[in-house]
GROMACS .gro file of C-alpha atoms in nm:
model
  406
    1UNK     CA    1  -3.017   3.795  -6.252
    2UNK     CA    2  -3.117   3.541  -6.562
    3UNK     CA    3  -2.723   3.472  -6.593
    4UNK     CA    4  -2.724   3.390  -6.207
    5UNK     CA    5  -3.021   3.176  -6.251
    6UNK     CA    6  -2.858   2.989  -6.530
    7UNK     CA    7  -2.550   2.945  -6.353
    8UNK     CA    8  -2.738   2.752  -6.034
    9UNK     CA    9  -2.914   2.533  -6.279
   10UNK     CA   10  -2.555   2.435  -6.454
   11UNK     CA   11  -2.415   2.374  -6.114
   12UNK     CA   12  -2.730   2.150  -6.043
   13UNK     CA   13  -2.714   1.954  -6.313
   14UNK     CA   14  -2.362   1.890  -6.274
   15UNK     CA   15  -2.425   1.738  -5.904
   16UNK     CA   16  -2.719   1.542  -6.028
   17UNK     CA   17  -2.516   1.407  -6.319
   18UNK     CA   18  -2.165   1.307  -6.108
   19UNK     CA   19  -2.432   1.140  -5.829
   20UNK     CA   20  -2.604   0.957  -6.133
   21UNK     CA   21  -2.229   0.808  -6.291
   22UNK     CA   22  -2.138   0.720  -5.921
   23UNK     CA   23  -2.409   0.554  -5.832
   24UNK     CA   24  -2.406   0.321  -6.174
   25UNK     CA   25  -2.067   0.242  -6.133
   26UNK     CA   26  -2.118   0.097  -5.794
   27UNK     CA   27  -2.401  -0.085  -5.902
   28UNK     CA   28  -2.149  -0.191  -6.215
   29UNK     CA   29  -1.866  -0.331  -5.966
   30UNK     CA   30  -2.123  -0.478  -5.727
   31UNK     CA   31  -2.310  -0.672  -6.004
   32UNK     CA   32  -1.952  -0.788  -6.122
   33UNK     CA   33  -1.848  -0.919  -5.845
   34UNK     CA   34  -2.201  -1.169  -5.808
   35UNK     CA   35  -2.215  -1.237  -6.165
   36UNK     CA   36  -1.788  -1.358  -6.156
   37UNK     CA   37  -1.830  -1.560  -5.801
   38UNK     CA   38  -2.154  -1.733  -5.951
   39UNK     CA   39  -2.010  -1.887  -6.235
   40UNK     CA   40  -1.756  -2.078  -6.029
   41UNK     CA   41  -1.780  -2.373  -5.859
   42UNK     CA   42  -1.690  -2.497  -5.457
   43UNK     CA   43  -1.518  -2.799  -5.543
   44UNK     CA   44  -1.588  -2.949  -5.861
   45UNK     CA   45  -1.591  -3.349  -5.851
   46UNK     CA   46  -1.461  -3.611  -6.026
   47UNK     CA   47  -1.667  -3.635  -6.344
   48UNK     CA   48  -1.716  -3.263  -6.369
   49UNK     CA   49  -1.308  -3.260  -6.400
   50UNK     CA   50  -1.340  -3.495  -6.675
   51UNK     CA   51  -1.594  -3.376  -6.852
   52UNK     CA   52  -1.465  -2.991  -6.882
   53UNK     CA   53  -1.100  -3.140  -6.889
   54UNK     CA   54  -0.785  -2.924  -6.875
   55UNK     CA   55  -1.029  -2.603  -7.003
   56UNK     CA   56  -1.232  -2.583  -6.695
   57UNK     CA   57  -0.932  -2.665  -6.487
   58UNK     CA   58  -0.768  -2.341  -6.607
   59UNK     CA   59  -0.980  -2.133  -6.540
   60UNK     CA   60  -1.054  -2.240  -6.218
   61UNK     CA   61  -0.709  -2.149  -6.145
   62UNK     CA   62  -0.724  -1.864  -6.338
   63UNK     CA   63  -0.997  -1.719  -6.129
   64UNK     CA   64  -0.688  -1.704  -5.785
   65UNK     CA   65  -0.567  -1.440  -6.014
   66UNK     CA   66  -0.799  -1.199  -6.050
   67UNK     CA   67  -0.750  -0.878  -5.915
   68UNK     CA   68  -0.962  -0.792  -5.574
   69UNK     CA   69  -0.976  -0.423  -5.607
   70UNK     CA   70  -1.252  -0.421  -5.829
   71UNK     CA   71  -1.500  -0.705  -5.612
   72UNK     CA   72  -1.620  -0.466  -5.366
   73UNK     CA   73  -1.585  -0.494  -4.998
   74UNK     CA   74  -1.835  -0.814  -4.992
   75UNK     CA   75  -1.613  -1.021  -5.217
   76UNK     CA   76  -1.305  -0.929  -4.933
   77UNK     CA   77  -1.515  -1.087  -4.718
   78UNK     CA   78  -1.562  -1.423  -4.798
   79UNK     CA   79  -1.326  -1.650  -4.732
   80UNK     CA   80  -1.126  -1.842  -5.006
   81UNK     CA   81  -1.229  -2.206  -4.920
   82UNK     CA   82  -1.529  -2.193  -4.713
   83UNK     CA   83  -1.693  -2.529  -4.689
   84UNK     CA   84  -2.056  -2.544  -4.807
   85UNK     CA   85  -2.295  -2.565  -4.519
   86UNK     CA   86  -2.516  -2.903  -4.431
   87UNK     CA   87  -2.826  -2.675  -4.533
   88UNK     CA   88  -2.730  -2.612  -4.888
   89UNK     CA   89  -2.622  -2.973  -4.982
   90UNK     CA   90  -2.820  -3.068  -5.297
   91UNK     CA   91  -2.843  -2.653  -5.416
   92UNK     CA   92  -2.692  -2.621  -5.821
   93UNK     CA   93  -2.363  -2.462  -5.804
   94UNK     CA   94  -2.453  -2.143  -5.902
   95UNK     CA   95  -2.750  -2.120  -5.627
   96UNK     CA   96  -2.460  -2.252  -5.372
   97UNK     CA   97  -2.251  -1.973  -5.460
   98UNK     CA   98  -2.512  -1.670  -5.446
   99UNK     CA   99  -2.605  -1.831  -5.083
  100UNK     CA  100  -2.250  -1.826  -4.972
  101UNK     CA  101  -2.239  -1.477  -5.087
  102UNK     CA  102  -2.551  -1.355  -4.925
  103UNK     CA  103  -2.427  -1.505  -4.623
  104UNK     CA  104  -2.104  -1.324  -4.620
  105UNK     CA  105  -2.292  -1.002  -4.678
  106UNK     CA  106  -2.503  -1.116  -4.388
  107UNK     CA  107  -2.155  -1.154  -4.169
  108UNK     CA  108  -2.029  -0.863  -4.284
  109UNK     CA  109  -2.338  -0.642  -4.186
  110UNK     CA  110  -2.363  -0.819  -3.824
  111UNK     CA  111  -2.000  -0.682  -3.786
  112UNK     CA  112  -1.972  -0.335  -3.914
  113UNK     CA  113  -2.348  -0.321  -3.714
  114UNK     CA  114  -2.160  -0.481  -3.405
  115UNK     CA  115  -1.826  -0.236  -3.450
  116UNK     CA  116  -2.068   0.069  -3.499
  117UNK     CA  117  -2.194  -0.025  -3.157
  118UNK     CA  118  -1.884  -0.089  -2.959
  119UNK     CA  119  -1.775   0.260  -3.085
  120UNK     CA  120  -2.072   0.407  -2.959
  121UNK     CA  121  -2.036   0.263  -2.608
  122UNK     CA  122  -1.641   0.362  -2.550
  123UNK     CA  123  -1.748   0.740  -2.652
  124UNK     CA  124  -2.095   0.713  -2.453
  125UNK     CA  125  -1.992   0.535  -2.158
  126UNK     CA  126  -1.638   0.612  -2.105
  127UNK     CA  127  -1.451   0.883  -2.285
  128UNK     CA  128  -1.803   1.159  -2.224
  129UNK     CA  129  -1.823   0.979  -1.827
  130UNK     CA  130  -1.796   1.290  -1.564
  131UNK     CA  131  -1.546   1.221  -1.248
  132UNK     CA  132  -1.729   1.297  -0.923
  133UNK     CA  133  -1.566   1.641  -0.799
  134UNK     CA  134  -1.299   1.528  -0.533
  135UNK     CA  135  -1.319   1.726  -0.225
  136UNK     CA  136  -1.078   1.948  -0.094
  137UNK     CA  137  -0.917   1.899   0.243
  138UNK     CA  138  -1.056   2.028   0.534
  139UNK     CA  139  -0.803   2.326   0.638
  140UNK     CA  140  -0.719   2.261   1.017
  141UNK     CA  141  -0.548   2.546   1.241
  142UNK     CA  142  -0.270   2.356   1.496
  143UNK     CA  143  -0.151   2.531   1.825
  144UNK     CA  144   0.204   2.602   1.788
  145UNK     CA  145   0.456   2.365   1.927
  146UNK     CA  146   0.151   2.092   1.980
  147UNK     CA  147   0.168   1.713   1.810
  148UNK     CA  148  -0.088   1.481   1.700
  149UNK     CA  149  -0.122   1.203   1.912
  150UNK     CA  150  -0.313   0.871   1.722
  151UNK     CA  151  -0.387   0.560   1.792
  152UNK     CA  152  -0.709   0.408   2.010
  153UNK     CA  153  -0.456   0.350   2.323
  154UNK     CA  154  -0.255   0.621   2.322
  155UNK     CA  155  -0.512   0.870   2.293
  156UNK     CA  156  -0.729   0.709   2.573
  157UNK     CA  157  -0.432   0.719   2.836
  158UNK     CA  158  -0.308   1.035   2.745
  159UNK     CA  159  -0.669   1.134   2.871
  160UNK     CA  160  -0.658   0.929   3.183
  161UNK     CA  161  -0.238   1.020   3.304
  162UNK     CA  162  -0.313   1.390   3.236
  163UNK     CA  163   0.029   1.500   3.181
  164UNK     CA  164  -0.022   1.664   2.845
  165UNK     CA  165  -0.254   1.976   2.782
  166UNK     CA  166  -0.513   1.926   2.510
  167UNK     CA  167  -0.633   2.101   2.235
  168UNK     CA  168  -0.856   1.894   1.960
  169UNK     CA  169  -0.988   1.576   1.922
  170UNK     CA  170  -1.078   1.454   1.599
  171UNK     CA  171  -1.274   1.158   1.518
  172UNK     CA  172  -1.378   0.924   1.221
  173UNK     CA  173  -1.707   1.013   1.084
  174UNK     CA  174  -1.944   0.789   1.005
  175UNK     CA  175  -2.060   0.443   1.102
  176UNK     CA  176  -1.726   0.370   1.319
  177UNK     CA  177  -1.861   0.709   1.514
  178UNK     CA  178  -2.108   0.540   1.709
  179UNK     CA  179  -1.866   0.278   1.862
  180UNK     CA  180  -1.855   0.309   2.213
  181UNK     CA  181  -1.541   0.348   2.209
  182UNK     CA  182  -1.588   0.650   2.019
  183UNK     CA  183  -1.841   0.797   2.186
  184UNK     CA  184  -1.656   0.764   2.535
  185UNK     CA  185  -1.348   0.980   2.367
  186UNK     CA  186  -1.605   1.259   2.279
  187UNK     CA  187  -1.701   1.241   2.624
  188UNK     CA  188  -1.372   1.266   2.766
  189UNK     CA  189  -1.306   1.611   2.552
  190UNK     CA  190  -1.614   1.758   2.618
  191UNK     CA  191  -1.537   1.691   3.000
  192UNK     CA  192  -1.237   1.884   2.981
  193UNK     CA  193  -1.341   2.143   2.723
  194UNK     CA  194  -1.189   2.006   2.432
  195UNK     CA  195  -1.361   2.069   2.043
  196UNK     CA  196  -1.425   1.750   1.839
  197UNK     CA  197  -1.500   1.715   1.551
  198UNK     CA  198  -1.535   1.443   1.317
  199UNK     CA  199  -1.355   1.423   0.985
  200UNK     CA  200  -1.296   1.186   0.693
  201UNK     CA  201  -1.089   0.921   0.738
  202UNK     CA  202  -0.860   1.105   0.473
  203UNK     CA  203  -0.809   1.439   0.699
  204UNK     CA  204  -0.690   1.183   0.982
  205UNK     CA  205  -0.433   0.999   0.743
  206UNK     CA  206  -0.298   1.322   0.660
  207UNK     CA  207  -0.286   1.441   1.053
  208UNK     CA  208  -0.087   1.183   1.150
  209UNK     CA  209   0.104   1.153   0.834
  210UNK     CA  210  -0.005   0.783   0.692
  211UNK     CA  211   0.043   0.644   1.022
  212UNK     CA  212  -0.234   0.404   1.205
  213UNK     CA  213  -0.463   0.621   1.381
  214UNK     CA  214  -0.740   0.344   1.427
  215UNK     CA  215  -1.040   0.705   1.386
  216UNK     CA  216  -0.861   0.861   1.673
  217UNK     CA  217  -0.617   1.177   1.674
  218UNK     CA  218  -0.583   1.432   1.945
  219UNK     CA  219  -0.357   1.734   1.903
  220UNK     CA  220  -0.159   1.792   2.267
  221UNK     CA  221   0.172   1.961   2.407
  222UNK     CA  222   0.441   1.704   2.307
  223UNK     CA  223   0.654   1.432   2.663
  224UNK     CA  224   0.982   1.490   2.712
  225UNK     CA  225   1.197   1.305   2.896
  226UNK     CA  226   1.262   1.427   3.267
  227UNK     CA  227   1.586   1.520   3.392
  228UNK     CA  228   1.748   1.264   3.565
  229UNK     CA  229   1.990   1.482   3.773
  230UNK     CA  230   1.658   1.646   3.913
  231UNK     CA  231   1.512   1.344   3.999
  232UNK     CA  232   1.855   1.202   4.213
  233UNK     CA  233   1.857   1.524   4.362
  234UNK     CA  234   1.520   1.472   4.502
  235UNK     CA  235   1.625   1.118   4.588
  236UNK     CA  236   1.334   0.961   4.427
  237UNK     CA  237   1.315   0.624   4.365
  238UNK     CA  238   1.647   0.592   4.534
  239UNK     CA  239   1.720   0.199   4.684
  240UNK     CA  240   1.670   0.202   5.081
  241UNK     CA  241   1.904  -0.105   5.088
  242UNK     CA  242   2.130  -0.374   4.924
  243UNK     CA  243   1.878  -0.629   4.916
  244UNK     CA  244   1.621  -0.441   4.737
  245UNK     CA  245   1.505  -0.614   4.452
  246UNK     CA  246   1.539  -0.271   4.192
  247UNK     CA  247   1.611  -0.297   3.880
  248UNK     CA  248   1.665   0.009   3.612
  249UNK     CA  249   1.667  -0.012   3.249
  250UNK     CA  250   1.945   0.239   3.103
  251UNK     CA  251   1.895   0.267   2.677
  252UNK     CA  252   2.209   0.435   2.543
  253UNK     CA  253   2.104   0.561   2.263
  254UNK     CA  254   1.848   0.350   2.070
  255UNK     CA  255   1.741   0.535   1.788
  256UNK     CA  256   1.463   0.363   1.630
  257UNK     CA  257   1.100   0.514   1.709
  258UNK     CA  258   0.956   0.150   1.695
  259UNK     CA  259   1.226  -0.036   1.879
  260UNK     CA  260   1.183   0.255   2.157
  261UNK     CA  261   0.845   0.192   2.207
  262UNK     CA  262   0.881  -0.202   2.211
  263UNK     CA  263   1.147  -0.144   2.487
  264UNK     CA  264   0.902   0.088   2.656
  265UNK     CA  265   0.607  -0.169   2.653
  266UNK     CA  266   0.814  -0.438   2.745
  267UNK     CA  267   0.954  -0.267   3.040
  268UNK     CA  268   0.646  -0.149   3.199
  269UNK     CA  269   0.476  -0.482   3.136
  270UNK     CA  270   0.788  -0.676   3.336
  271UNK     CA  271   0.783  -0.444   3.592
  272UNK     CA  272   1.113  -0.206   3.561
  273UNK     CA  273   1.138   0.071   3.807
  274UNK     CA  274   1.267   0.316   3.574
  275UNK     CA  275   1.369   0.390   3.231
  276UNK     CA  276   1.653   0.648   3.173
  277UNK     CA  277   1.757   0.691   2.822
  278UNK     CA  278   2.110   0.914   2.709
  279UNK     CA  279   2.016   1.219   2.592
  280UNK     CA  280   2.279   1.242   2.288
  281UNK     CA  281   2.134   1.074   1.928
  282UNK     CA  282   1.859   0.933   2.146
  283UNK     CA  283   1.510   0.863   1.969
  284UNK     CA  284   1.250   1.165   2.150
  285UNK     CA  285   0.932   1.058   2.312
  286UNK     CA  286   0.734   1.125   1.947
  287UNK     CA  287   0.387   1.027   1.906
  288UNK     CA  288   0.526   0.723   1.726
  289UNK     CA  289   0.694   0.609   1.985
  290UNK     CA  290   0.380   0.594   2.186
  291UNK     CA  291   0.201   0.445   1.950
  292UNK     CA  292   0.428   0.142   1.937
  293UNK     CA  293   0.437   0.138   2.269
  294UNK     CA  294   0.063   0.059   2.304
  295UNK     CA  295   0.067   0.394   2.531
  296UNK     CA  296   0.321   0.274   2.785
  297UNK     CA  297   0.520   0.609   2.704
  298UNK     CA  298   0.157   0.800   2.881
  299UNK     CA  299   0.223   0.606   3.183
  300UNK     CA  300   0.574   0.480   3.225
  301UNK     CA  301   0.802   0.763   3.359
  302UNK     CA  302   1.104   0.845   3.148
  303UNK     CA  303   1.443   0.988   3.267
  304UNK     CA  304   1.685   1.149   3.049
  305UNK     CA  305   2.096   1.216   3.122
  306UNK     CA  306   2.366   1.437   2.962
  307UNK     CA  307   2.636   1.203   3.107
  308UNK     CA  308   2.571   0.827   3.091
  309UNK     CA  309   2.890   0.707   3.240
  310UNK     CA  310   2.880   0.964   3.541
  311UNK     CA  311   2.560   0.815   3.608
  312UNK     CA  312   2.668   0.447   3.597
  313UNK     CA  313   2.995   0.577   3.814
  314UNK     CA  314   2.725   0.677   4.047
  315UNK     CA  315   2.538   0.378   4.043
  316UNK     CA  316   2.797   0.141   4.184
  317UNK     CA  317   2.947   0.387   4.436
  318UNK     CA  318   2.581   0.313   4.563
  319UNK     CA  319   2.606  -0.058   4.556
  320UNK     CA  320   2.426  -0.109   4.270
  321UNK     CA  321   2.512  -0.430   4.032
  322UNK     CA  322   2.554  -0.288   3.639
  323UNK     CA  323   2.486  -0.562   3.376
  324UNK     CA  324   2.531  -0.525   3.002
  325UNK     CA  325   2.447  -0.680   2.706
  326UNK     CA  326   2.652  -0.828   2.402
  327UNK     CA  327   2.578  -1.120   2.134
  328UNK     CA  328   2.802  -1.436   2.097
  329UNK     CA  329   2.982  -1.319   1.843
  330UNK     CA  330   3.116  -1.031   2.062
  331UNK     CA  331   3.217  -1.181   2.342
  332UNK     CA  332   3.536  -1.022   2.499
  333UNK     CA  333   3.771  -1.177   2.781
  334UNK     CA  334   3.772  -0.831   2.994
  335UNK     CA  335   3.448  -0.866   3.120
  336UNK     CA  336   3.269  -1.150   3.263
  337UNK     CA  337   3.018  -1.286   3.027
  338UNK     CA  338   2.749  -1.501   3.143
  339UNK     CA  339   2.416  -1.642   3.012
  340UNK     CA  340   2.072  -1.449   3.121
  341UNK     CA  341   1.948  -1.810   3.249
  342UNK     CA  342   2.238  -1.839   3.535
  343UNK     CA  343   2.231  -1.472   3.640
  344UNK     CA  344   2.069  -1.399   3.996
  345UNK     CA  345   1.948  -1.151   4.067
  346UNK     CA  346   2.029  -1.062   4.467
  347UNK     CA  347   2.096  -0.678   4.438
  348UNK     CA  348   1.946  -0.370   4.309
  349UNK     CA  349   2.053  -0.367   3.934
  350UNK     CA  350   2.092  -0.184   3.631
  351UNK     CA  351   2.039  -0.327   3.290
  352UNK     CA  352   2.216  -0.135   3.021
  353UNK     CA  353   2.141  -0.197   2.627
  354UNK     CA  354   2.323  -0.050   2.326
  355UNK     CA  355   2.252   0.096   1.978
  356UNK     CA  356   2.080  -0.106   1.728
  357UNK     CA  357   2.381  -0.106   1.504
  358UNK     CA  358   2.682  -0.114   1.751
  359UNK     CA  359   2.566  -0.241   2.053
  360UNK     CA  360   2.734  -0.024   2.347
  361UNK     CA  361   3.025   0.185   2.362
  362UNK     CA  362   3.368   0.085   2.490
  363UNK     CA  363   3.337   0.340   2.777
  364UNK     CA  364   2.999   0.210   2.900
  365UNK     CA  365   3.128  -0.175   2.875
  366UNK     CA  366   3.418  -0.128   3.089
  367UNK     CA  367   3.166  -0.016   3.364
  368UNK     CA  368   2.956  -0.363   3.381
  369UNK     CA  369   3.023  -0.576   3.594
  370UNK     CA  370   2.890  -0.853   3.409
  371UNK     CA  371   2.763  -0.917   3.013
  372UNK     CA  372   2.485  -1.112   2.977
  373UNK     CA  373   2.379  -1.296   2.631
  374UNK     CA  374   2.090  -1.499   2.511
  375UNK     CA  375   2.182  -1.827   2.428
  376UNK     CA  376   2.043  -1.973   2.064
  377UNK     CA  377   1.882  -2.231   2.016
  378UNK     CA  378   2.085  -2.357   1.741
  379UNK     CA  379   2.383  -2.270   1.565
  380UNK     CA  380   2.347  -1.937   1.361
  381UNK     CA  381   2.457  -1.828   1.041
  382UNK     CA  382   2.708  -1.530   1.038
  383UNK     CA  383   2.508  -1.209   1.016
  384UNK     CA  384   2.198  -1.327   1.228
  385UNK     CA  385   2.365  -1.425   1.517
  386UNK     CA  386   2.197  -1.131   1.771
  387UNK     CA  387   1.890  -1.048   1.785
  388UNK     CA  388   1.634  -0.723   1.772
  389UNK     CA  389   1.700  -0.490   2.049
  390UNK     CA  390   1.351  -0.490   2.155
  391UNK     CA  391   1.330  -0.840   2.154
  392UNK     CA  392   1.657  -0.863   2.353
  393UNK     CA  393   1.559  -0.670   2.604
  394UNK     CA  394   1.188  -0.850   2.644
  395UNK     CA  395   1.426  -1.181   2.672
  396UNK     CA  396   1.617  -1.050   2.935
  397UNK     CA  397   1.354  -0.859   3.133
  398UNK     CA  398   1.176  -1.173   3.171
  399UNK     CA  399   1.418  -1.402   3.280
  400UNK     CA  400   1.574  -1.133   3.550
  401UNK     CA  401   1.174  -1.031   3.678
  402UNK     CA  402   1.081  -1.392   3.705
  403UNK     CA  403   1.307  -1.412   3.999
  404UNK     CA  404   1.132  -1.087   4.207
  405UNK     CA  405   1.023  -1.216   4.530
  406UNK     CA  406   0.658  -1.172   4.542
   0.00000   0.00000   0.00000
């Protein structure tokens, strides 16, 4: 127990002792360090270079050669040539130099103080911050075989043309909620027994895939195109004579969603008696399609055929005029081309437009009677010498419609 006693106060003394050295020998460098940079001078003048001569001149530039590593971290910090502040003009040398050096102890301080706190706010404020919990998705059971319908107008005349069957309506929660707009879809479900509920704006963007829904989606049985076999054999729509102003827009098969819809809107806007659409790589009545129609697709009826050119065949044996559609560039001498400004339109008449890419087939051109183009309004570079099909066929909707006898 004595020996163990003993020991400690050895070990003690030993700590107390190496503390002791280390603390004199930093007071040894530190006091070093302010007794070497007080006996030199700023910038000596004139007369004191004279009067020390070529002794005082070495060691001035002697003292560029001392070594650093023994000044301390305060003599690292003051600059080489530092000019002498307008407050200590008139000081002795020597009190010049120890208020240069308390100022660059000052410095010094102010920035390992100012480091110490810019450390302190990146761990406080940033790398310790908590994320807010993100929410998970609401889980939402679909009817098999259904779509989601978006969009303000699509929505609101699939309500109002009935043709669909309807299963959910979900709305935007929140402020947007109490639009009227809003509140006349809830009461539109509720009329016909149909849940809403309102949901982040997120759960909406991920029911209609990243598409504009505007708040509205509403899950329903998908359109389809009718059959237009069925419908001649029920002779609707059918001309009662020659002079019937008809006309019938025939889409072989556009395959765009957006261009589809465009052609839709444009054609129930202008009038057209009927759409009929090929039913081979044909773009299907998708929710898309409706949306970019503006919800023309709810209200415009849209006939589908198997056989495009046994229609067409039909179509004349009837009396019916059949007009195509081809650019400058493609202009052919088998069939009569003519511009959409000198056509007249005296007969019922069907208006046949091509694929975006290829325009239309060699078997459905030599059925026309007549092409019709657009004329530019300048002359065109090669490559941009047609134009969209959806704008096409707004261009040549118009200018055929403007001449229905009112």
């Amino acid at each position: 127990m004595a020996l163990a006693l003993e020991m400690m106060q050895i070990f003690k003394f030993s700590i107390w002792k190496a503390a002791r050295l280390s603390f004199a020998f930093s007071c040894n460098r530190h006091f070093r360090a302010v007794k070497h940079f007080s006996t030199q001078e700023t910038e000596p003048s004139q007369s004191a270079s004279a009067e020390f001569g070529s002794e005082g001149n070495s060691h001035r530039h002697g003292s560029h050669h001392l070594p650093m590593s023994g000044l301390g971290d305060a003599a690292r910090a003051i600059p080489k040539s530092h000019p002498p502040p307008k407050s200590c003009k008139g000081l002795a040398p020597q009190k010049t130099l120890r208020w240069k050096w308390k100022s660059s102890m000052r410095r010094t301080e102010q920035a390992a103080s100012s480091s110490e706190e810019f450390r302190n706010l990146r761990e406080d404020d940033f790398s310790k911050a908590q994320k807010r919990p993100v929410p998970k998705p609401m889980s939402i059971e679909r009817t098999k075989g259904s779509e989601i319908l978006f969009g303000i107008a699509p929505c609101s005349l699939a309500f109002l043309q009935s043709k669909r069957d309807f299963f959910q309506l979900f709305l935007k929660s929140g402020s947007s909620c109490a639009r009227p707009v809003m509140e006349e879809f809830a009461q539109r479900a509720k009329a016909r027994g149909v849940p809403v509920h309102h949901v982040r704006r997120q759960v909406l963007d991920a029911l209609c895939k990243g598409q504009v829904h505007q708040g509205v989606c509403l899950e329903a049985t998908p359109l389809h195109p009718r059959s237009l076999e069925e419908a001649e054999a029920s002779r609707v729509g059918v001309a009662t004579g020659l002079g019937t102003q008809l006309i019938w827009l025939v889409l072989e098969q556009i395959q765009d969603p957006m261009n589809l819809g465009a052609v839709l809107r444009s054609a129930h806007f202008l009038g057209v008696d009927r759409v009929v659409t090929s039913q081979k790589d044909s773009c299907p009545l998708t929710p898309t399609v409706s949306k970019a129609s503006a919800g023309a697709m709810e209200v415009l009826e849209v006939y589908s055929t198997d056989n495009l050119q046994r229609f067409l065949k039909a179509k004349i044996e009837e009396g019916w005029e059949v007009i195509g559609t081809v650019s400058k560039s493609e202009v052919e001498d088998k069939v009569p081309v003519i511009s959409c400004l000198e056509f007249h339109w005296n007969k019922p008449t069907v208006l046949v437009l091509g694929n975006e890419g290829y325009g239309l087939s060699s078997e459905t051109r030599s059925l026309c009677h007549r092409m019709l183009i657009i004329p530019p309004g300048r002359t065109l570079q090669p490559g941009i010498e047609s134009l969209n099909v959806s704008v096409a066929t707004g261009i040549l909707l118009h200018s055929i419609c403007s001449q229905k006898i009112k």
